[in-house]
XYZ file of C-alpha atoms in Angstrom:
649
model
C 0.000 0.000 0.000
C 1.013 3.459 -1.202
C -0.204 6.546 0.504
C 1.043 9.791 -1.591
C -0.044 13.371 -1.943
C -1.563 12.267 -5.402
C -3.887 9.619 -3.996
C -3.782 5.549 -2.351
C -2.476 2.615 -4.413
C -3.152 -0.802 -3.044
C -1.625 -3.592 -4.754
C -2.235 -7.560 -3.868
C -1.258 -10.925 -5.800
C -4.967 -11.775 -5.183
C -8.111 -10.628 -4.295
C -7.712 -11.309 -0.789
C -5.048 -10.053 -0.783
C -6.387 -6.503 -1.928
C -9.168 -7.032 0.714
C -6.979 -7.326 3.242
C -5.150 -3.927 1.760
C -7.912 -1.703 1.856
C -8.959 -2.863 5.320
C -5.733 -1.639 6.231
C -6.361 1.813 4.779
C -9.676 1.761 6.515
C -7.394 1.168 9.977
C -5.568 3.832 9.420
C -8.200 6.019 9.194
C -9.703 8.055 13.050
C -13.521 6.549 13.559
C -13.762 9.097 15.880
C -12.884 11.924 13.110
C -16.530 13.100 11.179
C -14.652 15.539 9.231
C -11.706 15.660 6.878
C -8.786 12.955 7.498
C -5.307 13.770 7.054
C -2.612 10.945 6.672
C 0.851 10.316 6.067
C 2.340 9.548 2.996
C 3.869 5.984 3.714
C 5.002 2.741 1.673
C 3.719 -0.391 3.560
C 4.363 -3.976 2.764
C 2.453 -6.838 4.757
C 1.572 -10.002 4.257
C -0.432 -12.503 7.078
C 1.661 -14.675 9.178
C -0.770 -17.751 8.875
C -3.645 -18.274 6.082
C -5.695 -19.389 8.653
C -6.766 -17.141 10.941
C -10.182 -18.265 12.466
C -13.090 -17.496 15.097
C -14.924 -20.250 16.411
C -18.666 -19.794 17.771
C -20.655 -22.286 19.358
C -23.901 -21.881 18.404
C -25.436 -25.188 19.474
C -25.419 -25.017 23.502
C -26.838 -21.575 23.626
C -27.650 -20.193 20.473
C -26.722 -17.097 18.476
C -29.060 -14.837 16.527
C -27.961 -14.480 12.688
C -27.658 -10.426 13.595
C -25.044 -11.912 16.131
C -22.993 -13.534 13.285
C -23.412 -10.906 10.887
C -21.848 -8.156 13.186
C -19.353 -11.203 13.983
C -18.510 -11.280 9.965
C -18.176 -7.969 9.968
C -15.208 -7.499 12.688
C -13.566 -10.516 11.437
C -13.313 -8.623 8.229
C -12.400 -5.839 9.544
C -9.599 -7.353 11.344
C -8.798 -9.365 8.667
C -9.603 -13.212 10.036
C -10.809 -14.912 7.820
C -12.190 -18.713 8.685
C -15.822 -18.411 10.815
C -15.770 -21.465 12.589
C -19.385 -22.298 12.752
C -19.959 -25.136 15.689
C -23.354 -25.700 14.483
C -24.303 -29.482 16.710
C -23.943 -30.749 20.144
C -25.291 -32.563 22.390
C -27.531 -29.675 23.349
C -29.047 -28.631 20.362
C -28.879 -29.023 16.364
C -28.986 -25.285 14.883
C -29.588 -25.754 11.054
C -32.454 -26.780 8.904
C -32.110 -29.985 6.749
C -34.770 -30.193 4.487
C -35.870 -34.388 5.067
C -34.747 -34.590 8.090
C -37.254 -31.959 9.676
C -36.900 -33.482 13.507
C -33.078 -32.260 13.829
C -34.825 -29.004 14.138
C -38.562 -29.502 15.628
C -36.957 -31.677 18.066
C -33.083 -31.213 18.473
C -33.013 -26.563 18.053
C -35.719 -26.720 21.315
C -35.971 -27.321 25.006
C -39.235 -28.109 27.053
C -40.292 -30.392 29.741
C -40.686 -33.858 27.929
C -39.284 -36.611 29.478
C -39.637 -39.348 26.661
C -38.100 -36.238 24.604
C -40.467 -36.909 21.868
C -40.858 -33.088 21.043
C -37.609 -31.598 22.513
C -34.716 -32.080 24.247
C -34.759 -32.021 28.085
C -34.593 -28.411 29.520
C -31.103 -27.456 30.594
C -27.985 -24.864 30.636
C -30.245 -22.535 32.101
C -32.813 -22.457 29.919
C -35.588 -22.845 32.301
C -38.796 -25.101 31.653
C -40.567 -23.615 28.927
C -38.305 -22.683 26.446
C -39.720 -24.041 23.630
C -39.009 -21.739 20.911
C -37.091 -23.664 17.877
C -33.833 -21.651 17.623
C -32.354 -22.454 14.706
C -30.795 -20.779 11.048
C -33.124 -21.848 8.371
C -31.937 -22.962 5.262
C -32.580 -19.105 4.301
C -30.536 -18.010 7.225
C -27.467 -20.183 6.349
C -27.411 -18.938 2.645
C -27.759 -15.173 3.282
C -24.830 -15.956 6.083
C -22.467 -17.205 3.195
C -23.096 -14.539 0.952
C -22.703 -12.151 3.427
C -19.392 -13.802 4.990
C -18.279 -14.615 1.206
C -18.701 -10.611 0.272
C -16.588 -9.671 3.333
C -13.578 -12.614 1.950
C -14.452 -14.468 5.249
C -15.337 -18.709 4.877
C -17.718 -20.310 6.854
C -16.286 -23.825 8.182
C -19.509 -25.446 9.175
C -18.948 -28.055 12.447
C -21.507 -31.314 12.467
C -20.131 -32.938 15.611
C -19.905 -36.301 15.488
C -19.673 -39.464 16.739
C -19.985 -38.029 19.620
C -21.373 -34.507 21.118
C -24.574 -35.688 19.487
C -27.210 -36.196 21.536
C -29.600 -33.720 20.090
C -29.014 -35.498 16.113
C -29.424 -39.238 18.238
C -32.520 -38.226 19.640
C -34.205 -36.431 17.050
C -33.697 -39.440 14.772
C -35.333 -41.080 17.773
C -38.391 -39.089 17.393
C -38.613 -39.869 13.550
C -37.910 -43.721 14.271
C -40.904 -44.139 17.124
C -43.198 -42.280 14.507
C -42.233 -45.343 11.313
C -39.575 -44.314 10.300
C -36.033 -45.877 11.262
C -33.688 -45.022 7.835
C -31.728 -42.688 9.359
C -31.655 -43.903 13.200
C -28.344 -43.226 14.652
C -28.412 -45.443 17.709
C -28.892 -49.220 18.623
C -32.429 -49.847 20.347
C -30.474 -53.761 20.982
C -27.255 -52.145 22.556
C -26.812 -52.346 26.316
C -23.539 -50.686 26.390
C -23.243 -48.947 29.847
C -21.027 -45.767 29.391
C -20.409 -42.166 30.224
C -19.786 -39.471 28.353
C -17.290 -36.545 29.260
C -20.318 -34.471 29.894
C -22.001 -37.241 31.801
C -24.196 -38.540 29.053
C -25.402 -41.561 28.082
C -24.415 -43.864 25.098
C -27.885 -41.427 23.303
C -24.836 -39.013 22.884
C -22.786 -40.953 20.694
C -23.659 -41.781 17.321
C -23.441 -45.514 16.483
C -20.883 -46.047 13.624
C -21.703 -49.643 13.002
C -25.303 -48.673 11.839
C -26.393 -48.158 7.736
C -28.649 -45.789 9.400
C -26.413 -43.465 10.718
C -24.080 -43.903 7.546
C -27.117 -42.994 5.369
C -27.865 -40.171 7.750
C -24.132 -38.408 7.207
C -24.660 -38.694 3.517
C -27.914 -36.803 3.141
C -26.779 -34.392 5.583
C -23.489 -33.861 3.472
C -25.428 -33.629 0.313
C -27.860 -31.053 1.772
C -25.036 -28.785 3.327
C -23.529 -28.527 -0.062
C -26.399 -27.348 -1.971
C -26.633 -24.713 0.302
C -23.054 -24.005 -0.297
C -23.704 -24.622 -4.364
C -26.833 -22.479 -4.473
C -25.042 -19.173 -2.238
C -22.059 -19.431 -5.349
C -20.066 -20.453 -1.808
C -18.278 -23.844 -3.051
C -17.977 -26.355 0.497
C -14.288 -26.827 0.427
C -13.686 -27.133 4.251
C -16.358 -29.443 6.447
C -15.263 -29.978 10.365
C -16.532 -33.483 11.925
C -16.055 -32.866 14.809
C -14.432 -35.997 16.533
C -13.689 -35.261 19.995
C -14.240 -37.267 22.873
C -15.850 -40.011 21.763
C -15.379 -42.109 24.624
C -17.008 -43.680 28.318
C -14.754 -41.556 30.939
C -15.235 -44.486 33.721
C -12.453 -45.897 31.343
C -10.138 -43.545 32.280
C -8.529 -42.651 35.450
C -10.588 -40.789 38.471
C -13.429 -43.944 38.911
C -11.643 -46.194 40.631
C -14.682 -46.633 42.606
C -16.890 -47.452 39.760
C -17.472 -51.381 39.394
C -15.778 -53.057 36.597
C -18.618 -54.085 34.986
C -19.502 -50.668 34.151
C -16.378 -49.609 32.445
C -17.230 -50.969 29.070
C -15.999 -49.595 25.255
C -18.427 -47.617 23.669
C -21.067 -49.935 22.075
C -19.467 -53.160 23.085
C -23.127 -54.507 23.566
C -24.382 -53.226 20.689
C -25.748 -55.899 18.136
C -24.522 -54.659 15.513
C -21.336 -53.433 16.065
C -20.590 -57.272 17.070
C -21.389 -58.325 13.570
C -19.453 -56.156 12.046
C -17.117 -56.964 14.403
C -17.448 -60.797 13.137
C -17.638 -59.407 8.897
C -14.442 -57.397 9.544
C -11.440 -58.391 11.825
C -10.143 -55.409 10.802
C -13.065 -53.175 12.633
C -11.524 -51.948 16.060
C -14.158 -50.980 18.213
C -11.481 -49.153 20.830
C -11.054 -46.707 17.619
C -14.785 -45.718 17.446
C -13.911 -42.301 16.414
C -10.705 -43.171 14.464
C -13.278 -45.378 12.182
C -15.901 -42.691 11.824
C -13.768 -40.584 10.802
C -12.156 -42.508 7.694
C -15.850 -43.251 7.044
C -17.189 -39.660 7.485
C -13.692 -38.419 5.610
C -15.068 -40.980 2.335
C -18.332 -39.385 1.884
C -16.646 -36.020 2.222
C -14.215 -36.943 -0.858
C -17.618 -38.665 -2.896
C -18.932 -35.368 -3.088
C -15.646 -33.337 -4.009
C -15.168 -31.338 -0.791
C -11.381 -30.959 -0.590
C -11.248 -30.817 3.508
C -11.998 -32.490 6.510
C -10.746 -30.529 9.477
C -11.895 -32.113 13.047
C -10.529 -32.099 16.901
C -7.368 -33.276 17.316
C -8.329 -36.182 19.834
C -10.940 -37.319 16.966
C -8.167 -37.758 14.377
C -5.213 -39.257 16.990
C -3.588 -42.296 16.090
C -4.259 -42.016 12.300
C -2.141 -40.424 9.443
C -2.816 -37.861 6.224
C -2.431 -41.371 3.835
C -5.758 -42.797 5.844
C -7.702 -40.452 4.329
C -9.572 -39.430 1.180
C -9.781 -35.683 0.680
C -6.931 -33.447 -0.446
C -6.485 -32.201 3.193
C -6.870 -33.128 6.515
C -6.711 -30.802 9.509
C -6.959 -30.667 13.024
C -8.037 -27.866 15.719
C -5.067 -28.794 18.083
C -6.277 -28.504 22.118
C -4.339 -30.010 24.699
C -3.129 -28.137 27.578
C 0.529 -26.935 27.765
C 1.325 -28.035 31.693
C -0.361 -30.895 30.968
C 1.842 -32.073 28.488
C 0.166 -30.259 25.486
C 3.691 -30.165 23.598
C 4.166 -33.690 23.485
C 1.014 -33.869 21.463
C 1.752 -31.518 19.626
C 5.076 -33.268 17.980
C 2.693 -36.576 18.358
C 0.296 -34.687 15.526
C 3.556 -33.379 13.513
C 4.536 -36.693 12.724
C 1.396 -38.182 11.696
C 1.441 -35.407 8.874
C -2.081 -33.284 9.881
C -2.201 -29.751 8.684
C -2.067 -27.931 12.957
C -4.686 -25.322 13.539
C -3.915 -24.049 17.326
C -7.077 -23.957 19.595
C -5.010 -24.504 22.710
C -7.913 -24.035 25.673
C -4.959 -22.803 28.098
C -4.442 -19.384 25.627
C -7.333 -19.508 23.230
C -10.893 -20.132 24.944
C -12.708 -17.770 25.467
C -15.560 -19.105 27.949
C -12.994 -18.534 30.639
C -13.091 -15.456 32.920
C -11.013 -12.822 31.421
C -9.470 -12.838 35.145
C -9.557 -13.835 38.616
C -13.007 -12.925 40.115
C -15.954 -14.891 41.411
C -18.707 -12.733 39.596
C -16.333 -13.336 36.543
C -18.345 -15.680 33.887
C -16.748 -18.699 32.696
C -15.685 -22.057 32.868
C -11.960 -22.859 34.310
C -10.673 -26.367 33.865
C -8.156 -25.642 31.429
C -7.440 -21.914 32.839
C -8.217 -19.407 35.795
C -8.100 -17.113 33.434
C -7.518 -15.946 29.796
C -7.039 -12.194 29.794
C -5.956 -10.203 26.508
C -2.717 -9.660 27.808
C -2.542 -14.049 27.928
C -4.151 -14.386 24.976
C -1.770 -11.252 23.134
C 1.325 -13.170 24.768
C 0.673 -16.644 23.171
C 3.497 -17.311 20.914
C 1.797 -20.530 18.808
C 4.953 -21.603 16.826
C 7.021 -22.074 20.016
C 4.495 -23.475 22.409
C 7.424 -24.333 24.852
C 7.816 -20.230 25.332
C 4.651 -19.916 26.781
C 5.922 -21.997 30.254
C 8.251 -18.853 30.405
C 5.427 -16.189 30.064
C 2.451 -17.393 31.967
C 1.188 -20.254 34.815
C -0.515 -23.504 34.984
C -4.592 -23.690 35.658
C -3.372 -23.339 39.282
C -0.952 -20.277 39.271
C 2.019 -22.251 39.550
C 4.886 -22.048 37.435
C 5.759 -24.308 34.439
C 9.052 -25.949 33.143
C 8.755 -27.063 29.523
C 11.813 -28.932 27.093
C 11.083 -28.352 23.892
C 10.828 -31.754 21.522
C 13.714 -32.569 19.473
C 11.900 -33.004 16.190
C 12.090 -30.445 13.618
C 9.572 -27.199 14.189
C 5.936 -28.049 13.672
C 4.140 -26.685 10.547
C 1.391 -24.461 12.071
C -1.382 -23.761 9.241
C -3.122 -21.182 12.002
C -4.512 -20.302 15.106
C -8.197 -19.797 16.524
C -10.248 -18.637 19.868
C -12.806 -20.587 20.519
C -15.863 -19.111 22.032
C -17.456 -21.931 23.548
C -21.868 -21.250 25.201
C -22.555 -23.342 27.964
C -22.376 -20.524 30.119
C -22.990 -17.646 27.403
C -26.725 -17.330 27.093
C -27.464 -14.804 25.354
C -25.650 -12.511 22.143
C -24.712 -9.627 24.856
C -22.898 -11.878 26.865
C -21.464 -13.262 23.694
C -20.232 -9.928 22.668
C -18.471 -9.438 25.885
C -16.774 -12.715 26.061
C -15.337 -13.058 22.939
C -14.341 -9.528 22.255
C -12.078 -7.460 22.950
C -9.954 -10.958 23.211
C -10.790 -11.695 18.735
C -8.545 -8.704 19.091
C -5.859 -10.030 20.605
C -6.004 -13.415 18.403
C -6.142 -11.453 15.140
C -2.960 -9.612 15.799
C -1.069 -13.011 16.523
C -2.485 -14.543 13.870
C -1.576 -11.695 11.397
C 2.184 -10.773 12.790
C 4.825 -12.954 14.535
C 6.335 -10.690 17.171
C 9.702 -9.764 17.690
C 9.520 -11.160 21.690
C 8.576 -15.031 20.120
C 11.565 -16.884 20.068
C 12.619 -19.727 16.938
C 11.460 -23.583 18.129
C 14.529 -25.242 19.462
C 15.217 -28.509 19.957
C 15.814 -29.423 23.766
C 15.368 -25.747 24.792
C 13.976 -25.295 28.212
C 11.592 -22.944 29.259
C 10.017 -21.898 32.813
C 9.400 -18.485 34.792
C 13.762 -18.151 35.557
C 15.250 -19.076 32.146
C 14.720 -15.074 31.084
C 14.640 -16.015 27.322
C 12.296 -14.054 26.291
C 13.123 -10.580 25.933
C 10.139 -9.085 28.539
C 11.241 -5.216 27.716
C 10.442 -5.781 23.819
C 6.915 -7.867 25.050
C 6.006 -4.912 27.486
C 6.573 -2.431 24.774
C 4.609 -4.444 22.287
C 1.878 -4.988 24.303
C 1.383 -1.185 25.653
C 1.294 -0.083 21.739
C -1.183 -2.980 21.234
C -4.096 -2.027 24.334
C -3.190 1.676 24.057
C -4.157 1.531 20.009
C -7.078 -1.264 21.397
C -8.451 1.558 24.151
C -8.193 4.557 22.216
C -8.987 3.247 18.394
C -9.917 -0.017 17.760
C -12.974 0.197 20.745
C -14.845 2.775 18.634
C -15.049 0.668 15.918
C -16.601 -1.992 17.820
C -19.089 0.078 19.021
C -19.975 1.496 15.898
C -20.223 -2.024 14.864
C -23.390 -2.800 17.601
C -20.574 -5.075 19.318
C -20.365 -4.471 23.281
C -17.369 -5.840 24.185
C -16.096 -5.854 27.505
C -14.923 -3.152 29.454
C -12.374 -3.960 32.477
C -12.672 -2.871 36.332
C -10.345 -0.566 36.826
C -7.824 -1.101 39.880
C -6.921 1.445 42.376
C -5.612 1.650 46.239
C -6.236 3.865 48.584
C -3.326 5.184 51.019
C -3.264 6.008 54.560
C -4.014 9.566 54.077
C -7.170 8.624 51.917
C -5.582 9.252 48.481
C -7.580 6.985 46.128
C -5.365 6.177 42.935
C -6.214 4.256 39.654
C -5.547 2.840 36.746
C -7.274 1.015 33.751
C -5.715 -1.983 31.819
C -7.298 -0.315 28.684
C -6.654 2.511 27.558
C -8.813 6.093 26.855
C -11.659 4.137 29.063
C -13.238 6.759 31.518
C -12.752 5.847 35.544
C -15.319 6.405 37.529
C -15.523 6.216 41.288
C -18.555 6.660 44.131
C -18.438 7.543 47.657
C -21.976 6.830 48.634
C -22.549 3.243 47.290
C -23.051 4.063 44.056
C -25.951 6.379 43.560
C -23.632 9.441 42.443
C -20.760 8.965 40.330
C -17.433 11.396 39.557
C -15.021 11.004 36.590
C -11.412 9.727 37.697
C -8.689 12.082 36.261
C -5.856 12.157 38.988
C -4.814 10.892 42.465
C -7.506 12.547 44.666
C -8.807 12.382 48.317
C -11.761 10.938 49.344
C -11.112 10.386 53.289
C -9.933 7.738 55.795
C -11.751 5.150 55.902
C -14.048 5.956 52.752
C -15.151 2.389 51.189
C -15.035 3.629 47.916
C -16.980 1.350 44.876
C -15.557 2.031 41.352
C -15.849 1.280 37.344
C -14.906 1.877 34.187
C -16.987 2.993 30.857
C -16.173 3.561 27.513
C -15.605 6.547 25.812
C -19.174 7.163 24.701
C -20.905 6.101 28.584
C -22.824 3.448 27.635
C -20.833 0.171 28.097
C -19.984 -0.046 32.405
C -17.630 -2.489 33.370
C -18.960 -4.387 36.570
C -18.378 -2.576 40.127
C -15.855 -3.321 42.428
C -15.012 -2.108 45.856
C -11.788 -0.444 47.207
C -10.948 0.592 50.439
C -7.726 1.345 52.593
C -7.079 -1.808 54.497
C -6.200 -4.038 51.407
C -3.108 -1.511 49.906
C -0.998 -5.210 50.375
C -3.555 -8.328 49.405
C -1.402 -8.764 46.293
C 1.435 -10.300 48.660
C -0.723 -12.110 51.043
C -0.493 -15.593 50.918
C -3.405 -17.616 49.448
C -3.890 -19.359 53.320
C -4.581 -16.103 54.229
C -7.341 -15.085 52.018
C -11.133 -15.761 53.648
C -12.561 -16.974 50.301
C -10.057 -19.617 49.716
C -9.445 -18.926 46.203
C -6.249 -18.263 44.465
C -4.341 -15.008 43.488
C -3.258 -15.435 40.217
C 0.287 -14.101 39.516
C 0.955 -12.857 35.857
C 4.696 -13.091 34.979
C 4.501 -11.072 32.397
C 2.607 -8.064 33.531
C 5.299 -5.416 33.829
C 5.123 -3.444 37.327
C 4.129 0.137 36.604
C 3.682 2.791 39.301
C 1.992 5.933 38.927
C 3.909 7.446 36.140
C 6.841 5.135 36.405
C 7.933 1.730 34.339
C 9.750 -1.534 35.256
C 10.003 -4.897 33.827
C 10.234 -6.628 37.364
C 7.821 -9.231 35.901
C 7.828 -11.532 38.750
C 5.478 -9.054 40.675
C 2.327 -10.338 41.231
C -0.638 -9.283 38.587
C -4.079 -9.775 40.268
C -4.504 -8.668 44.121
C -6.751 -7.590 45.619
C -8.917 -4.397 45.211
C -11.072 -5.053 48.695
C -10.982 -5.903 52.286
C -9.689 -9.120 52.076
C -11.390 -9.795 55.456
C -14.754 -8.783 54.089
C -14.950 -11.514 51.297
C -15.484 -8.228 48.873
C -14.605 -7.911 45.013
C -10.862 -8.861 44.276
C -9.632 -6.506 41.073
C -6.364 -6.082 38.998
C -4.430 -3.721 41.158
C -3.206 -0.257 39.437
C 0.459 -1.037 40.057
C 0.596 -3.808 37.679
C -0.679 -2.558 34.754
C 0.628 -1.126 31.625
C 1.264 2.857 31.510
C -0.586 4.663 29.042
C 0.849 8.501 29.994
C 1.724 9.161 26.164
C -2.102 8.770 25.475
């Protein structure tokens, strides 16, 4: 791109490419600016770091409104990612129309109080006892979405989660099979199996691979997805199977007090997987998924779609030569401390194309930091802030033991494999819905954090260090250089505060706006910060029914309680509230024994220590404390003096 007195010429080796240029120019340009723009002249050469630079939304557990994935599409374009990940199954509901098979959505897209489940699934994730609307795209819905994603150079990966994860197809096909008709049954009425699924399911939850039935089911369900994608001028060359967990947990370890008896392979007792078992020696019914996969991979290639892509535990143990279509990739989503990098060389040598999903760095259903009123799950991570998610370095996934902390705040020593460097094709978030009812609360967990993901996905910072062989990494090594990280980071959430906000919120999007942290001293000086940028502080002496703009250090009394937030520029988004008051100035060094909740601080290595107009990289300070009496059970916050300066704002 060329930016001259004389006018703007943007050049690209394809039309993506030129896409990609203009929405460039369009970033350079001040949102907040109605009248005449004045920039630079400038010469700029970019290219992305990884062709794959993807957004997954689960739709299926809680369910999104197309408006939701339009505005969705129109930030990824603007921030140039370009693969919507579209989980579209689950156990907990099926969320697109296919015309013959009318139950997946009369049945599987509602909830109600039916306990034979003959009109709807069983009420759950908080959707209360009479929510039986049918929320689903119709087959209207999913072709305006692929126009409108296709116009904005963004590709729709459509997820149909199987073998398992799909309780709402098994039972729907239920429903069709009690009223006549059983062609496209996906389960065994003969099998006995006993199992349990990872969400504590039954074997209803896990398609049966040994049926016709569920064979003929994939192949009118592939054949139906692809005239959508024929008759939007949107070709299907990417489908995503799903794959993961297909398996009866009491197998593994944890249920030692389970009987034996119950700890059986997934449809062991099913009649027909035993005579398959005796037509093919070669059937291995402790590779369900392995198995449904080659199978699901061959109908893919029969009708000419040039991808599979599924979960990396779906696709383990098999290689590229197994399969059928041109490629094969995987969403790669093991844990780091729990020995995520191991798998990771595992899935390098069976020759899999390595999409990065890692739950640790990348999910975004976890609280963006330590607090109890925070939403989200946490059994991969406490927390997944921007700064975490900013900080991942994906081609060197040893690094990140250097930079951040295990699930449980402690630190992390990892040796990187001696194999040559993985080939990683990209990197996504993952914005998962159990706990993400409605679009609102969509908007503020997954953004600002797409942020965050786009820039790594785009640009390989100068702070990420080359993959090798035996190198070690933990919090002392000091490999990573934490000045250039600091530095790259403050440019990053000063240019996210002050420029990138607005156009979310000209977009409808109402992303998430932090608590600020502040302390108050001994001679009542209250003192704050924000972690983002050009956000306006606000604090309250009386409990919150008057509120005064934070500018400076300023006294509000001894012994004040003083309750505080943040807003964006424009006063409408409000961060929640949280509570400071004098006797807590050191709850960022007390000792987790000594806090009355029982929870964990977690410490941040790689939040720099910044004091009220000053800098250092002491990154070993703690970066959560906090913001309360810690004998009072209050609010905890990020406290000011870890936080990134923003003075040249």
């Amino acid at each position: 791109m060329q930016i001259t007195t004389s006018g703007t010429t943007i050049t690209g080796t394809d039309a993506p490419g030129l896409f990609h240029g203009f929405m460039s120019f369009i970033g350079l340009l001040d949102v907040t600016n109605s009248d005449r723009m004045t920039l630079k002249e400038m010469t700029v050469y970019d290219k992305p770091r990884f062709g794959y630079r993807g957004h997954q939304v689960d739709v299926a557990r809680n369910f999104r409104s197309k408006d939701a994935i339009m505005k969705t599409i129109d930030a990824m374009a603007l921030w140039k990612l370009n693969v919507l990940h579209l989980a579209l199954t689950n156990d907990e509901g099926w969320r697109l129309e296919i015309p013959g098979l009318e139950e997946l959505t009369s049945v599987g897209s509602k909830r109600c109080f039916d306990p034979n489940e003959n009109t709807c699934l069983l009420t759950q994730l908080g959707s209360g006892p009479d929510a039986e609307e049918e929320q689903y795209y119709t087959r209207e819905d999913y072709i305006e979405i692929l126009k409108y994603a296709g116009e904005r150079n963004v590709k729709i990966l459509p997820e149909f989660n199987m073998p398992a994860h799909a309780r709402a197809a098994v039972i729907s096909m239920e429903a069709r099979a009690k009223k006549g008709d059983d062609s496209y049954r996906l389960t065994d009425p003969e099998d006995e199996t006993f199992m349990l699924t990872i969400q504590f399911y039954d074997r209803t939850s896990i398609i049966n691979p040994c049926l016709d039935s569920s064979v003929r089911f994939v192949e009118k369900l592939v054949r139906e997805v692809k005239q959508m994608h024929d008759e939007a001028g949107i070709p299907l060359d990417s489908y995503h199977f799903g794959g993961d967990e297909a398996k009866n947990i009491l197998l593994g370890a944890g249920y030692a007090s389970y009987s034996d008896e119950l700890k059986q392979q997934p449809f062991s007792k099913s009649p027909s997987c035993q005579a398959k078992l005796d037509a093919d020696s070669s059937f291995d019914i402790e590779n369900i998924a392995n198995y449904w996969a080659i199978t699901v991979n061959k109908i893919l290639a029969e009708n000419e779609i040039k991808e599979m892509v599924a979960w990396e535990d779906g696709l383990r143990g098999t290689t590229k030569e197994q399969y059928e279509t041109e490629s094969v990739a995987v969403d790669f989503w093991e844990t780091l401390y729990w020995g995520g990098i191991n798998g990771l060389a595992d899935m390098s040598d069976d020759g899999l194309d390595i999409i990065m999903a890692n739950p640790d760095y990348l999910y975004f259903d976890f609280p963006y930091e330590v607090d109890p009123t925070e939403r989200g799950y946490y059994w991969a991570a406490r927390f997944n802030s921007v700064h975490k998610v900013f900080t991942f370095a994906p081609e060197n996934l040893a690094q990140n033991a250097e930079t951040s902390l295990d699930r449980d705040g402690n630190e992390m020593s990892v040796t990187t494999p001696s194999i040559p460097k993985p080939t990683i094709r990209g990197m996504q978030g993952q914005t998962w819905s159990e706990t993400i009812r409605t679009d609102a609360q969509y908007y503020e967990m997954a953004f600002p954090r797409v942020l965050a993901v786009a820039e790594r996905a785009w640009h390989r910072a100068s702070w990420e260090l080359d993959w090798t062989p035996g190198k070690v990494f933990n919090a002392t090594t000091g490999l990573v250089p934490k000045d250039e990280l600091a530095s790259d980071y403050n440019g990053f959430v000063s240019a996210l505060g002050c420029r990138e906000a607005f156009k979310l919120e000209k977009l409808g999007i109402t992303y998430r706006v932090p608590p600020p942290g502040a302390s108050i001293d001994s001679s009542g000086i209250l003192t704050a910060n924000s972690e983002m940028p050009c956000t306006d502080i606000m604090f309250s002496i009386d409990e919150g029914d008057t509120w005064i703009k934070y500018s400076n250090p300023v006294g509000v009394g001894v012994g004040k309680v003083v309750f505080m937030r943040s807003t964006s520029s424009n006063g409408v988004l409000k961060s929640r509230v949280v509570i400071i008051d004098e006797e807590c100035n050191d709850c960022g060094e007390k000792e987790d024994t000594q806090m009355s909740n029982g929870g964990n601080i977690n410490r941040d290595p790689t939040i720099p220590t910044t004091g009220n107009g000053g800098t250092s990289t002491d990154v070993q300070n703690p970066g959560y404390s906090f913001g309360t009496n810690c004998g009072k059970s209050l609010f905890r916050t990020r406290y000011f003096g870890y936080l990134f300066l923003f003075g040249s704002w």
